Amino acid sequence: MSIDNYEELQKFIDLNEHYRTYLDEHNNTRPDGRKFHENRSIQILKKFLQHSYGSSMIRFGNTTVICSITGQLAKPSLKSLRSGFIQTVVLLPRTQAWSTYGRRQQIINENLTLSQHLLDIIYKSKLINLEDLCIEEGKWVWCLQIDFQCLNNDGNLFDSCLLALNVALHHTYFPTVKIDPDTQKPLVYTKELKHFQYNQQQEPLCCTIAVYEYEQEYKYLIDPTLEEENIAKCILHYVLLKNDQICLIHKTSGAPFSIDKFHQCYSFAREYILELRRKLNQ
Amino acid sequence: MSTPMDTSSLPIKNKSNQLTSTLTTDYIAGSDLISIEGYRQDGRKPNELRHFRVSFNVVPDADGSCYMEHGNCKLLATIYGPYEGESRSNQEQAIITCDFSMTSYCVSERRLRTFGDMKSQRLQMAIQRVFQQAIITETYPKSQIDIYLKILQSDGNDYSPCVNATTLAFINAGIPMKDFVCSSTVGYIQNKCIIDLNQQEEQQKSPQLTLTIMPQRDDIVALTCESRVHHDIYNEMLDAATRANLQLFDLMKQAVINQLKTVLHVL
């Protein structure tokens, strides 16, 4: 962390003070120049990994996340002979598995909760039907491994992981598997690839809002950076589907919240996600 | 991938895949590795390096970082430091630590143990020893420099691309070094020395040599040859490896100069 100018020195000493002095001078903007409801610039890279069935890299400003989808063959469980398995794993960079902010050492388990959230979203929104992963009933199914590798964490991992998942699924190609009738073993044809069928209509997208208290009133910052997440009073996640249904609402830590403020946040999130969907479909 | 640091709400940029090919390669017998015309399986001549591409400042949080593509090997090297070491740290020199990890999808067979296993530890020690020699550690007493390496896609030998990427990351971090450190492999197949082996060529049972040198000083930093060779062939392989490293050094120097030009806005 380089401390080159006065502004960065102030940030290093007391982040809260820095934000307060900035908001005193300017109204309606954050220190990095964005308005409260603006997101950072998004860059998307599709299909860049050689060994994965589908992959994508997403950058939200400085936050970089790689999503990789691979599959392994497995025997289905006796409870449901037709369904495959899905496993999501989120990994933070090795430099941030411990909190390096100010060089204090504290294990962050954010990646575990994030993995579980993403798995919940896939199941609840029926994004991937487990029956689609079946090759032969009772004998062979696909076990889908979805790995998220965060290369740089600058806040808002939830949004980036979910967007990376959407983009990667869109371009996933699975090899065809045929069962050899003589030996009952599966033969995987890696050259014959077919597009993965999933519920493309759902397309869950997330909006993360950090609530910052300034002079007795709450400011709602959409798409927070790591600094904003650290000083925020609480963080809200809204995941909405394409047909405007709510998939997941999550409020973590921080202060108690009144109900009408909650409704206000929901309307912000809804507008933001509609705007985001329009931009993505261009 | 370039790294603009703009923060306004711009339209979303979709990048097409301009990177290396995504074909999987099959195992081929040693006699077919070099065709009659003298070309290798991936179309290179015996003394040609793989496609080389470098991008700096990829991790803004770090002091220096470098994303490197060497053929089908894609990796990320990050440097943190020098920062204050622990109380038991060396009073006269900086301590260099290395952390190496892979992703589970870097090879075609999914890897469960991505860090801390034997191969990773060996590589960590090797890289730490190499850079302990190359960095002018006397300028930073009582401090520590961390190297973090992450392999996103692996194509056989990880050691050489790791060393090259770490050199470039150190240059990006501005830490003084005695010289560049370049590394490359060389093999001997069908009475010819071929440089810069990929995974298919490495799996052969033919002699191989990994050479790490400081090109401008003409000093060997590390050399590994774990095969039985006649000493004439060994000399030939050593010459070929030195030439390969000098080629690599030119490419790396060019990349650094281009980065400098971009940063200083010189056309």
CSV table of C-alpha atoms in Angstrom, one decimal, chain B residues 82-97 128-129 131-145 178:
chain,number,residue,atom,x,y,z
B,82,PRO,CA,9.6,-4.5,1.3
B,83,TYR,CA,7.8,-4.1,4.6
B,84,GLU,CA,8.8,-4.3,8.2
B,85,GLY,CA,9.8,-7.8,9.1
B,86,GLU,CA,9.2,-9.6,12.4
B,87,SER,CA,11.5,-9.1,15.4
B,88,ARG,CA,13.6,-12.1,14.6
B,89,SER,CA,14.3,-11.0,11.1
B,90,ASN,CA,17.8,-10.6,9.6
B,91,GLN,CA,19.5,-7.4,10.7
B,92,GLU,CA,21.5,-6.9,7.6
B,93,GLN,CA,19.4,-8.2,4.7
B,94,ALA,CA,15.9,-8.4,3.5
B,95,ILE,CA,14.1,-11.8,3.8
B,96,ILE,CA,12.4,-13.1,0.7
B,97,THR,CA,9.5,-15.5,1.1
B,128,GLN,CA,13.3,-18.1,-3.0
B,129,ARG,CA,16.9,-19.2,-3.4
B,131,PHE,CA,15.8,-14.4,-5.9
B,132,GLN,CA,17.9,-14.2,-2.7
B,133,GLN,CA,20.9,-14.1,-5.1
B,134,ALA,CA,19.4,-11.7,-7.6
B,135,ILE,CA,17.9,-9.0,-5.3
B,136,ILE,CA,20.3,-6.5,-3.7
B,137,THR,CA,19.0,-7.4,-0.2
B,138,GLU,CA,21.5,-5.2,1.6
B,139,THR,CA,19.5,-2.1,0.7
B,140,TYR,CA,16.6,-3.3,2.9
B,141,PRO,CA,17.8,-4.5,6.3
B,142,LYS,CA,15.3,-5.9,8.7
B,143,SER,CA,12.5,-6.1,6.1
B,144,GLN,CA,10.6,-8.8,4.3
B,145,ILE,CA,9.5,-9.1,0.6
B,178,LYS,CA,21.6,-7.1,-9.9
